[in-house]
């Protein structure tokens, strides 16, 4: 490797980069990566793209009239100097804390941002807000909230959700059958927090099938997977996975294939759940014939799958997408119950997995080491909301929100501080989110790009990209620690989050506590040395200077100990789970005590939203294949996946034919929440009546004047519903929504969602020009 190539990392993989003589950024995968993701190409277009935030900017109305509720997202901005923006922002932060206190500050800052451990935008923002006086925080994730709340009740708190089941290496060697509810979208397996230097999921799946393993995918759509993998696709109706799981349990119960001695030894509440399955509803048992009627999977196939789980070394896998839907908790809980019924729970290469294919971390080898971290400090207040309920927080102060046995009193938020994320990608029902963002006095965003979130802010601080700064790249599952050396200088007025927060903390009187007297590079050394000390590896790893000079270190060894479920299975009394009973809680007295009708105390069946004359199609809103969430949507690889400059919606040819739609046509997609425009892509890799539109297209709203909005670029979250999965988890339920689609006959103007907002000069500057 030449000296001009420098190692870097992203959440979708480690890479090397350099600046060409003409100024272009060039990127290549890490040399160790056997299956590098093509989305690395997006990085090359990012540094000097017109969408970059080049200077500090303030919304004109806020600058001229001061803080207060106001419509946001359409007004001009005024670019100001660094000194002025720090003075303005510090004064506003001080005012809010003085007049309203920390309960009026929301610092969720949910988002992926940098893979570096120091320039981790959320950690930087949280450290600053902790020292400023505290803030209202968020809990759980958009990806996994239903599981993050359900798993502790069923299997106990403290388990690593990504590593509940067997590692891919064990699966490749021992597993004979994987029944995967929600499919297995390997496009998502490129990604993990902090990134990896070698993507191995596809090769492990190859080894599994080459050894004779069978992969059964129950999903309304057939995801791309390696051509060498001969998967069996069963196109299940959306929202009926739990019905099929219950029917499979019923088959095993009725045929005497459940080891009741095992269920009694490992579980509490099994008999209650078994009686629920046998009794069913309205006099009809939850059997295979009942499930076949709604799911579209033949009853004999359901029964055969159930028997196969017992007869072979099998895994029940539940995709993360299934729990991002109304009553998503039930898919996770029922999947665990099915694995228990099949007898494989807690055995190597058998049992239950949550999210094989959903992220690189799931099924990865365990290293047994932590990663270098930037200390966020302690939050002086303990007030939190479920992350997907941010619109409720902003719109309904003073109301109470049911969540996991609590009632949260929603505070009155005056200041929102967001660093390193884009809620106008992650959140649902963007028309409602826009109304919510109009309520606070002030919205502040640290951001490299003019995302929709930045355009809905009052104050925007331009921040650097990873290639414009030094950092340490590391993840929990990768053996390499990467010295992320700066490849190019920051663009114009862009600065690191740390630099901005250091200036703000100086203006507010706590700079020494925020910086601890360290520069950014001194923090890298401090974090690295602290990591070596805390992990007791100082004697076996290079010094910081040696690490930085070499570009990376390769850690050896791995955690060979059994995971928690394996230890529990081997010795249920000696390795009790941390549930109230010490066992797997197939029925939970704790959850039952909450009294939630939408989340009873055991796995239960709830009907999915039905089709109607106005919305006859079920739209699946899943993760994109060409970018991580909405990051670098302007990149060439992301853009190559669009048509007519818009996101593509996949449709079955028969559904398209009924509507006079041809491949490539622009179409209007309508739901009860809003509308968006996309380009039709016809494919038979979908069940009839199902369409699919990936998340992450940058938001380009058009106000229809009716409280509804239309996204001209194809952002699916204009369509999705902003509701919780249930009172239990209050998770994101945006993976499915009922829609109608129609062909657009008239030509449409081009749309550029990546264009910066309009900029204005100040009134005094305009006066000086005209006099």
XYZ file of C-alpha atoms in Angstrom:
771
model
C 0.000 0.000 0.000
C 1.399 3.389 -0.993
C 1.848 6.066 1.625
C -0.886 8.187 0.052
C -3.594 5.593 0.815
C -4.916 5.995 4.347
C -7.094 3.604 6.288
C -10.578 4.671 7.285
C -13.790 2.982 8.380
C -17.532 3.297 7.951
C -20.498 1.459 9.395
C -20.644 -0.568 6.181
C -16.971 -1.475 6.129
C -13.338 -0.522 6.543
C -11.685 1.064 3.524
C -8.688 2.999 2.274
C -8.838 6.426 0.667
C -6.676 9.042 -0.969
C -7.029 12.319 -2.833
C -6.071 12.207 -6.503
C -3.948 14.977 -8.072
C -7.118 16.504 -9.512
C -8.693 16.693 -6.036
C -11.070 13.725 -6.373
C -11.497 11.380 -3.436
C -10.814 7.745 -4.289
C -11.874 4.817 -2.126
C -11.020 1.122 -2.188
C -12.090 -1.694 0.164
C -9.890 -2.969 2.939
C -7.477 -5.568 1.550
C -8.817 -8.236 3.936
C -12.448 -7.888 2.828
C -13.633 -10.908 0.802
C -17.050 -9.417 0.067
C -16.840 -5.605 0.241
C -20.097 -3.662 -0.148
C -20.536 -1.634 -3.320
C -22.008 1.229 -1.276
C -18.429 2.281 -0.469
C -18.640 4.072 -3.825
C -21.009 6.616 -2.276
C -18.123 8.016 -0.228
C -16.293 9.271 -3.304
C -19.044 11.748 -4.118
C -19.493 13.119 -0.637
C -16.663 15.494 0.223
C -17.365 18.418 -2.109
C -20.993 17.687 -2.989
C -23.259 20.766 -3.197
C -25.328 19.293 -0.344
C -22.495 19.968 2.147
C -23.094 22.550 4.850
C -20.262 24.978 4.229
C -20.780 27.664 6.884
C -22.784 28.152 10.069
C -26.364 29.075 9.197
C -29.349 30.443 11.104
C -32.971 30.394 9.996
C -33.844 33.956 9.033
C -37.029 34.142 11.113
C -35.220 32.917 14.238
C -32.364 35.365 13.670
C -34.680 38.336 13.226
C -37.473 37.471 15.681
C -35.780 35.310 18.272
C -36.683 31.826 19.533
C -40.230 30.521 19.555
C -42.545 28.008 17.877
C -42.603 28.447 14.110
C -43.167 26.495 10.894
C -39.823 25.086 9.834
C -38.456 23.557 6.673
C -39.196 26.195 4.011
C -37.599 29.424 5.213
C -34.351 30.988 4.055
C -31.163 30.737 6.100
C -28.540 33.372 6.833
C -24.900 32.334 6.954
C -23.039 33.796 9.935
C -19.518 33.712 11.332
C -18.248 31.052 13.728
C -17.934 33.595 16.538
C -21.475 34.859 16.064
C -23.113 31.441 15.898
C -21.323 30.340 19.074
C -22.477 33.512 20.842
C -26.075 33.108 19.624
C -26.288 29.407 20.454
C -24.602 29.670 23.840
C -27.001 32.436 24.828
C -30.013 30.338 23.785
C -28.773 27.231 25.598
C -28.217 29.309 28.729
C -31.684 30.874 28.431
C -33.500 27.553 28.127
C -31.690 26.001 31.092
C -32.199 29.161 33.171
C -35.894 29.637 32.369
C -37.096 26.064 31.884
C -34.460 23.670 33.197
C -33.025 20.438 31.720
C -36.459 18.821 31.326
C -37.052 21.276 28.471
C -34.053 20.024 26.458
C -34.343 17.001 24.175
C -30.964 15.577 23.189
C -31.904 12.327 21.497
C -29.432 12.788 18.644
C -30.439 9.362 17.324
C -28.450 8.383 14.261
C -25.474 6.457 12.973
C -23.131 9.249 11.822
C -19.439 8.331 12.155
C -17.987 4.875 12.691
C -15.143 6.492 14.630
C -15.193 6.079 18.384
C -14.153 9.652 19.302
C -16.009 11.665 16.681
C -19.189 9.764 17.517
C -21.661 12.610 17.146
C -24.217 11.312 19.633
C -21.580 10.798 22.332
C -20.180 14.293 21.775
C -23.645 15.865 22.027
C -24.572 13.871 25.115
C -21.348 14.796 26.933
C -22.000 18.468 26.195
C -25.638 18.341 27.332
C -24.791 16.344 30.454
C -22.373 19.068 31.520
C -24.802 21.813 30.555
C -27.294 20.476 33.095
C -28.838 17.319 31.662
C -31.421 16.515 29.015
C -34.403 14.361 28.116
C -32.974 11.289 26.409
C -34.329 8.494 24.246
C -34.179 4.746 24.834
C -34.145 1.777 22.453
C -33.731 1.922 18.678
C -35.870 2.316 15.588
C -34.431 -0.991 14.373
C -35.179 -3.226 17.340
C -37.291 -1.548 20.024
C -39.972 -4.256 20.221
C -37.311 -6.926 20.719
C -35.230 -4.756 23.054
C -38.192 -4.542 25.444
C -39.583 -8.068 24.956
C -36.359 -10.093 25.261
C -35.581 -8.966 28.844
C -39.027 -10.147 29.961
C -38.705 -13.527 28.210
C -34.995 -14.372 28.433
C -33.746 -11.835 30.956
C -31.995 -8.463 30.785
C -28.388 -8.020 29.730
C -28.367 -10.480 26.837
C -26.725 -9.353 23.605
C -29.653 -9.414 21.191
C -27.325 -9.685 18.220
C -25.777 -12.850 19.633
C -28.722 -14.722 21.132
C -28.215 -17.645 18.781
C -25.329 -19.533 17.257
C -22.425 -18.015 15.384
C -22.304 -18.355 11.613
C -19.254 -20.612 11.879
C -21.276 -23.033 14.032
C -24.279 -22.790 11.706
C -22.096 -23.629 8.709
C -20.793 -26.740 10.487
C -23.837 -28.089 12.336
C -27.179 -26.641 11.258
C -29.331 -28.608 8.820
C -32.394 -26.356 8.492
C -33.008 -22.630 8.905
C -36.627 -21.506 8.853
C -36.402 -17.749 8.496
C -39.506 -15.673 9.127
C -39.203 -12.363 7.300
C -36.641 -13.777 4.898
C -32.908 -13.199 5.146
C -31.970 -9.893 3.484
C -28.197 -10.193 3.185
C -27.970 -6.598 1.917
C -28.350 -5.582 5.560
C -25.548 -7.875 6.699
C -22.983 -5.459 5.257
C -23.668 -3.081 8.133
C -22.838 -3.006 11.831
C -22.049 -0.163 14.263
C -18.388 0.665 13.806
C -18.062 -1.424 10.641
C -16.120 -4.572 9.838
C -12.973 -5.149 7.833
C -14.152 -8.449 6.352
C -17.726 -9.319 5.336
C -18.182 -13.086 5.781
C -21.934 -13.727 6.119
C -22.439 -14.702 2.469
C -19.510 -17.135 2.530
C -20.812 -18.732 5.742
C -24.213 -19.202 4.123
C -22.476 -20.754 1.134
C -20.760 -23.264 3.423
C -24.059 -24.033 5.141
C -25.831 -24.902 1.883
C -22.794 -26.669 0.379
C -22.941 -29.033 3.356
C -26.583 -29.789 2.559
C -28.265 -27.226 4.776
C -31.728 -26.078 3.748
C -32.820 -22.442 3.927
C -36.566 -21.760 3.987
C -37.605 -18.125 3.590
C -41.090 -17.126 4.709
C -41.501 -13.599 3.381
C -43.805 -11.653 1.066
C -40.717 -10.782 -0.979
C -37.688 -12.732 -2.119
C -34.559 -10.891 -1.055
C -31.343 -11.179 -3.005
C -28.999 -13.829 -1.683
C -25.899 -15.568 -3.068
C -26.657 -17.439 -6.300
C -24.933 -20.483 -4.850
C -27.595 -20.656 -2.116
C -30.615 -22.721 -3.143
C -33.255 -21.204 -0.869
C -36.889 -22.261 -0.746
C -39.169 -19.223 -0.871
C -42.616 -19.419 0.712
C -44.445 -16.132 -0.080
C -46.361 -15.611 3.139
C -49.012 -12.905 3.462
C -47.699 -9.822 5.321
C -48.401 -9.808 9.034
C -49.280 -13.500 9.332
C -45.929 -14.849 10.536
C -47.152 -15.234 14.121
C -50.172 -17.200 12.879
C -47.861 -19.667 11.132
C -45.609 -19.911 14.204
C -48.592 -20.695 16.437
C -49.830 -23.271 13.920
C -46.406 -24.939 13.874
C -46.481 -25.132 17.667
C -49.998 -26.604 17.417
C -48.740 -29.276 15.009
C -45.964 -30.284 17.402
C -48.353 -30.342 20.355
C -51.039 -32.355 18.584
C -48.559 -34.904 17.229
C -46.843 -35.386 20.581
C -43.535 -33.973 19.361
C -43.025 -31.470 22.190
C -40.711 -32.672 24.954
C -42.806 -31.605 27.950
C -40.083 -32.600 30.391
C -37.796 -30.144 28.606
C -40.358 -27.333 28.543
C -41.043 -27.839 32.260
C -37.335 -27.739 33.027
C -36.537 -24.671 30.908
C -39.715 -22.584 30.944
C -42.379 -21.019 33.036
C -45.851 -20.553 31.567
C -45.551 -23.213 28.895
C -48.804 -24.946 29.824
C -50.705 -21.648 29.721
C -49.345 -20.888 26.257
C -50.009 -24.432 24.991
C -53.630 -24.174 26.121
C -53.945 -20.833 24.305
C -52.680 -22.448 21.086
C -55.003 -25.456 21.408
C -58.051 -23.343 22.255
C -57.519 -20.712 19.610
C -60.219 -18.114 19.154
C -63.952 -18.320 18.625
C -63.846 -22.091 18.920
C -61.174 -22.532 16.245
C -57.756 -23.829 17.268
C -54.635 -22.109 16.005
C -53.833 -25.078 13.793
C -52.280 -25.392 10.348
C -55.555 -25.149 8.448
C -56.500 -21.987 10.329
C -53.116 -20.376 9.575
C -53.202 -21.454 5.931
C -56.372 -19.491 5.278
C -54.768 -16.172 6.145
C -51.105 -16.740 5.372
C -51.383 -18.335 1.941
C -49.029 -21.132 3.043
C -50.564 -24.563 2.544
C -51.483 -26.370 5.748
C -49.445 -29.415 4.776
C -46.382 -27.194 4.255
C -46.860 -25.596 7.682
C -47.074 -29.008 9.313
C -44.073 -30.311 7.393
C -41.977 -27.321 8.436
C -42.909 -27.950 12.057
C -41.869 -31.590 11.869
C -38.632 -30.606 10.145
C -37.697 -28.395 13.080
C -37.823 -31.449 15.369
C -36.319 -33.984 13.004
C -33.280 -31.928 12.012
C -30.762 -29.613 13.655
C -32.767 -26.473 13.029
C -32.886 -22.752 13.723
C -35.940 -20.529 13.913
C -34.795 -17.119 12.670
C -36.915 -13.982 12.990
C -35.984 -10.996 10.846
C -35.805 -7.635 12.577
C -38.362 -6.274 10.110
C -41.155 -8.378 11.634
C -40.964 -6.583 14.964
C -41.128 -3.153 13.263
C -44.881 -3.494 12.811
C -48.003 -3.310 14.985
C -47.702 -5.946 17.749
C -44.113 -6.604 16.636
C -43.314 -7.926 20.108
C -45.348 -11.041 19.297
C -43.135 -12.179 16.405
C -40.104 -12.282 18.690
C -41.916 -13.968 21.577
C -43.663 -16.533 19.359
C -40.373 -17.318 17.592
C -38.765 -18.159 20.925
C -41.767 -20.321 21.868
C -41.519 -22.194 18.568
C -37.806 -22.860 19.114
C -38.620 -24.174 22.597
C -41.335 -26.439 21.185
C -38.882 -27.795 18.620
C -36.459 -28.666 21.429
C -33.377 -26.874 20.120
C -33.309 -23.718 22.225
C -29.833 -23.138 23.661
C -28.076 -25.862 21.646
C -25.157 -24.986 19.313
C -26.339 -24.709 15.719
C -29.974 -24.980 16.795
C -32.695 -23.005 18.555
C -33.524 -19.348 18.015
C -31.841 -16.446 16.267
C -33.018 -12.876 15.984
C -31.899 -11.237 12.781
C -29.563 -13.521 10.823
C -28.995 -11.377 7.736
C -30.354 -8.265 9.455
C -26.920 -6.982 10.516
C -23.320 -8.209 10.412
C -23.233 -8.436 14.207
C -25.864 -11.177 14.298
C -24.092 -14.529 14.268
C -20.627 -12.948 14.306
C -17.803 -14.476 16.310
C -17.481 -13.008 19.790
C -14.160 -11.342 20.574
C -14.704 -10.848 24.283
C -13.257 -7.327 24.147
C -14.793 -3.889 24.300
C -13.834 -0.959 22.089
C -12.265 2.426 22.852
C -15.004 4.854 23.905
C -15.486 8.565 24.472
C -16.864 9.190 27.952
C -20.314 10.816 27.803
C -20.421 11.510 31.524
C -23.559 11.220 33.657
C -26.949 12.748 32.921
C -28.123 14.647 36.035
C -31.768 13.862 35.237
C -33.406 10.531 34.450
C -36.179 11.280 31.975
C -36.448 9.234 28.805
C -38.908 8.471 26.028
C -38.992 5.530 23.605
C -37.027 6.785 20.624
C -39.858 6.315 18.113
C -42.230 8.519 20.134
C -40.464 11.837 19.474
C -43.473 13.384 17.708
C -45.659 12.498 20.686
C -43.086 14.155 22.958
C -43.090 17.417 21.013
C -46.810 17.541 20.220
C -48.318 16.462 23.533
C -46.453 17.943 26.518
C -48.133 17.172 29.813
C -49.757 13.980 28.564
C -48.813 10.512 29.744
C -47.419 7.703 27.618
C -47.800 4.024 28.540
C -44.486 2.197 28.134
C -43.270 -1.118 29.564
C -45.268 -0.893 32.763
C -44.603 2.822 33.281
C -46.532 5.975 32.580
C -44.153 8.612 31.249
C -45.141 12.236 31.767
C -44.119 13.991 28.553
C -42.179 17.188 29.328
C -42.558 20.485 27.463
C -39.546 20.644 25.146
C -38.178 24.090 24.296
C -34.787 23.141 22.810
C -34.038 20.191 20.508
C -30.353 19.420 19.890
C -29.623 16.843 17.181
C -26.130 15.769 16.170
C -25.363 13.071 13.653
C -28.812 11.828 12.716
C -31.776 12.401 10.443
C -35.227 11.842 11.994
C -36.752 12.836 8.659
C -35.423 9.478 7.507
C -35.959 7.300 10.570
C -39.323 8.536 11.767
C -42.794 7.723 10.475
C -45.560 10.031 9.166
C -43.310 12.925 8.214
C -46.222 15.351 7.926
C -46.812 14.804 11.641
C -43.083 15.101 12.391
C -43.013 18.484 10.600
C -45.839 19.683 12.825
C -43.916 18.401 15.848
C -40.732 20.204 14.804
C -42.698 23.474 14.654
C -43.391 23.433 18.417
C -40.027 23.956 20.186
C -38.485 27.384 20.627
C -35.216 26.304 19.019
C -33.936 23.359 16.978
C -30.166 22.944 16.631
C -28.490 20.512 14.230
C -24.815 19.581 13.811
C -24.580 18.108 10.317
C -22.231 17.756 7.310
C -25.116 17.860 4.788
C -28.275 19.841 4.183
C -30.551 16.954 5.120
C -34.245 17.521 5.728
C -33.460 17.667 9.449
C -30.926 20.448 8.882
C -33.475 22.314 6.746
C -35.966 22.063 9.647
C -33.486 23.545 12.139
C -33.009 27.082 13.413
C -29.247 26.837 13.857
C -27.032 24.552 11.749
C -23.366 23.930 12.575
C -21.324 22.477 9.665
C -19.405 19.369 10.687
C -16.673 17.283 9.137
C -16.824 13.911 7.430
C -14.774 10.966 8.665
C -12.195 11.429 5.904
C -11.636 15.005 7.126
C -10.470 14.072 10.637
C -8.445 11.583 12.684
C -10.258 8.912 14.687
C -10.210 5.306 15.892
C -12.386 2.763 14.080
C -13.599 -0.257 16.044
C -16.619 -2.493 16.473
C -17.580 -5.222 18.919
C -17.252 -7.965 16.312
C -14.217 -7.014 14.233
C -10.688 -8.057 15.197
C -9.145 -4.947 13.625
C -8.762 -1.574 15.323
C -8.333 1.014 12.564
C -6.236 4.175 12.770
C -8.576 6.447 10.812
C -6.095 9.043 9.555
C -7.351 12.225 7.954
C -7.397 11.970 4.165
C -8.266 15.559 3.238
C -8.767 18.892 5.007
C -12.231 19.989 6.201
C -14.422 21.672 3.608
C -14.616 25.438 4.105
C -16.267 26.155 7.487
C -16.813 22.538 8.571
C -15.460 21.677 12.024
C -15.487 18.587 14.220
C -18.381 18.251 16.675
C -15.760 18.265 19.421
C -14.443 21.630 18.279
C -17.925 23.172 18.193
C -18.832 21.806 21.626
C -15.493 22.962 23.061
C -16.252 26.526 21.927
C -19.822 26.339 23.232
C -18.697 24.935 26.576
C -16.136 27.766 26.851
C -18.885 30.340 26.269
C -21.044 28.601 28.898
C -18.272 28.315 31.458
C -17.450 24.586 31.525
C -14.790 24.144 28.831
C -12.301 22.516 31.204
C -14.826 19.879 32.259
C -15.784 19.174 28.637
C -12.288 18.975 27.119
C -10.354 17.934 30.261
C -7.573 19.998 28.724
C -7.148 17.629 25.777
C -7.032 18.262 22.057
C -8.764 15.826 19.718
C -5.581 13.839 19.066
C -4.834 13.736 22.790
C -8.294 12.256 23.340
C -7.495 9.512 20.802
C -4.375 8.603 22.743
C -6.274 8.754 26.061
C -9.072 6.500 24.760
C -6.658 3.982 23.233
C -4.480 3.761 26.341
C -7.555 3.468 28.567
C -8.920 0.675 26.400
C -5.661 -1.298 26.609
C -5.636 -0.855 30.388
C -9.293 -1.733 30.966
C -9.157 -4.810 28.738
C -5.870 -5.941 30.335
C -4.079 -6.127 26.989
C -1.458 -3.408 27.439
C 1.317 -5.983 27.358
C 0.124 -7.700 24.168
C -0.868 -4.735 21.981
C 1.233 -1.939 20.477
C 1.484 1.517 21.988
C -0.642 4.301 20.534
C 2.271 5.666 18.499
C 2.990 2.207 17.070
C -0.704 1.662 16.334
C -1.048 5.036 14.619
C 2.045 4.513 12.501
C 1.024 1.011 11.379
C -2.565 1.986 10.474
C -4.274 -0.838 12.349
C -3.840 -3.658 14.807
C -5.175 -7.186 14.427
C -6.444 -8.711 17.649
C -6.016 -12.453 18.052
C -8.150 -14.924 19.930
C -11.881 -15.026 20.495
C -14.410 -15.663 23.247
C -14.825 -19.444 23.293
C -17.254 -19.533 26.186
C -20.818 -20.613 25.579
C -23.417 -17.877 25.333
C -25.961 -17.329 28.102
C -28.675 -19.490 26.562
C -26.247 -22.368 25.959
C -25.059 -22.244 29.574
C -28.656 -22.146 30.780
C -29.664 -25.107 28.603
C -26.764 -27.164 29.904
C -27.466 -26.330 33.566
C -30.767 -24.491 34.199
C -30.239 -24.370 37.960
C -26.570 -23.458 37.921
C -26.945 -20.782 35.226
C -30.372 -19.342 35.847
C -31.592 -16.631 33.522
C -32.180 -13.186 34.985
C -35.945 -13.426 34.601
C -38.166 -13.432 37.720
C -38.448 -17.226 37.501
C -34.855 -17.817 36.395
C -36.265 -19.617 33.349
C -37.563 -18.765 29.878
C -40.821 -16.923 30.472
C -43.122 -18.186 27.733
C -45.818 -16.555 29.863
C -44.729 -13.498 31.837
C -46.587 -12.504 34.990
C -44.803 -9.167 34.830
C -46.092 -8.310 31.354
C -49.562 -9.590 32.274
C -49.582 -7.274 35.287
C -49.287 -4.242 33.016
C -52.820 -4.917 31.788
C -52.132 -3.949 28.176
C -54.804 -5.332 25.818
C -52.345 -5.021 22.909
C -49.597 -6.981 24.708
C -50.884 -9.852 26.888
C -48.636 -11.984 29.029
C -47.737 -14.611 26.395
C -47.286 -14.804 22.609
C -50.604 -13.909 21.020
C -52.227 -13.453 17.625
C -53.417 -10.066 16.357
C -54.953 -9.554 12.936
C -52.894 -7.330 10.594
C -54.400 -4.189 9.109
C -56.794 -5.335 6.360
C -56.838 -4.175 2.775
C -59.570 -1.750 1.761
C -60.946 -0.360 -1.474
C -58.903 2.813 -0.969
C -55.683 1.047 0.097
C -55.652 -2.502 -1.309
C -51.869 -3.018 -1.439
C -49.538 -3.786 1.449
C -46.331 -1.776 1.153
C -43.153 -3.111 2.792
C -40.798 -0.332 3.922
C -37.419 -1.959 4.438
C -33.750 -1.029 4.494
C -32.132 0.076 1.233
C -29.509 -1.988 -0.563
C -27.497 0.957 -1.917
C -26.879 3.081 1.184
C -27.075 2.924 4.966
C -30.426 4.465 5.885
C -30.365 7.908 4.206
C -26.607 8.399 4.443
C -24.938 9.587 1.232
C -28.113 9.282 -0.814
C -26.443 11.624 -3.288
C -23.637 9.102 -3.883
C -23.231 7.439 -7.267
C -24.118 3.940 -6.075
C -27.326 5.185 -4.458
C -28.190 7.296 -7.498
C -27.644 4.368 -9.860
C -30.547 2.610 -8.125
C -33.035 5.378 -8.925
C -35.100 6.063 -12.039
C -36.039 9.501 -13.273
C -34.200 10.801 -10.216
C -36.593 9.043 -7.849
C -36.678 5.967 -5.640
C -38.058 2.778 -7.183
C -41.131 0.953 -5.880
C -41.178 -2.779 -6.679
C -44.495 -4.252 -7.853
C -45.730 -7.590 -9.065
C -46.427 -7.452 -12.834
C -50.038 -8.536 -12.323
C -50.701 -5.722 -9.836
C -49.096 -3.259 -12.227
C -51.075 -4.533 -15.193
C -54.355 -3.996 -13.336
C -53.397 -0.342 -12.963
C -51.999 0.234 -16.444
C -48.472 0.593 -15.049
C -45.397 -0.409 -17.015
C -41.833 -0.871 -15.851
C -40.207 2.527 -15.344
C -43.446 4.520 -15.137
C -43.703 7.242 -12.539
C -46.411 6.394 -10.020
C -48.229 8.079 -7.156
C -48.382 6.072 -3.917
C -51.099 7.076 -1.449
C -51.778 6.060 2.149
C -53.874 7.488 4.936
C -50.920 9.656 5.975
C -49.590 11.137 2.752
C -48.343 10.569 -0.771
C -45.074 10.076 -2.592
C -43.870 9.718 -6.159
C -41.647 6.844 -7.229
C -40.683 4.893 -10.333
C -42.229 1.465 -10.847
C -39.927 -1.565 -11.036
C -41.788 -4.745 -11.972
C -40.691 -8.082 -10.510
C -42.206 -11.464 -9.734
C -40.052 -11.686 -6.577
C -43.038 -10.334 -4.647
C -46.286 -11.868 -3.537
C -49.302 -10.422 -5.350
C -50.886 -7.544 -3.461
C -47.520 -6.549 -1.975
C -45.255 -3.675 -3.033
C -41.885 -2.655 -1.648
C -40.238 0.768 -1.264
C -36.953 1.168 0.590
C -36.385 3.806 3.213
C -33.755 6.513 2.958
C -34.665 8.624 -0.082
C -34.079 12.226 0.949
C -37.286 14.053 1.799
C -38.561 16.502 -0.851
C -41.979 17.619 0.435
C -44.765 19.304 -1.439
C -47.567 20.740 0.710
C -50.944 19.660 -0.666
C -52.773 22.218 1.475
C -54.822 19.594 3.285
C -52.507 18.715 6.164
C -51.092 15.968 3.958
C -47.814 16.103 2.106
C -46.383 14.537 -0.987
C -42.707 13.614 -1.256
C -41.547 14.160 -4.807
C -38.481 11.945 -4.345
C -40.033 8.779 -2.896
C -39.448 8.979 0.861
C -41.578 6.107 2.136
C -42.054 7.595 5.598
C -44.506 10.113 4.206
C -46.768 7.059 3.943
C -46.095 5.144 7.159
C -48.069 5.402 10.398
C -46.605 7.037 13.496
C -47.883 4.524 16.035
C -46.123 2.345 18.588
C -45.845 -1.403 18.211
C -47.882 -1.661 21.428
C -48.008 -0.107 24.870
C -45.306 -2.558 25.901
C -42.425 -1.379 23.701
C -43.800 1.670 21.850
C -41.385 0.727 19.073
C -41.308 1.770 15.454
C -44.187 0.163 13.530
C -43.270 1.515 10.103
C -42.332 -1.665 8.240
C -45.808 -2.082 6.725
C -48.542 0.268 5.530
C -51.579 -0.152 3.292
C -51.476 1.927 0.091
C -52.876 2.476 -3.373
C -50.742 3.114 -6.450
C -51.699 4.832 -9.684
C -49.812 5.749 -12.827
C -48.859 9.383 -13.351
C -49.690 10.334 -16.907
C -48.493 13.940 -17.046
C -44.764 14.768 -17.203
C -43.194 15.902 -13.939
C -40.439 18.387 -13.284
C -37.128 17.039 -12.056
C -36.551 17.084 -8.321
C -33.320 17.754 -6.437
C -33.715 16.828 -2.765
C -29.975 17.342 -2.196
C -30.064 21.048 -3.041
C -29.204 23.377 -0.122
C -31.889 25.761 1.128
C -32.165 29.330 -0.075
C -29.876 31.813 1.651
C -30.718 35.401 2.459
C -28.739 38.422 3.494
C -29.640 40.209 6.681
C -31.915 43.210 6.602
C -29.025 45.536 7.559
C -26.887 44.096 4.739
C -29.683 44.674 2.261
C -30.038 48.257 3.531
C -26.319 48.889 3.122
C -26.496 47.589 -0.446
C -29.374 49.865 -1.436
C -28.041 53.077 0.183
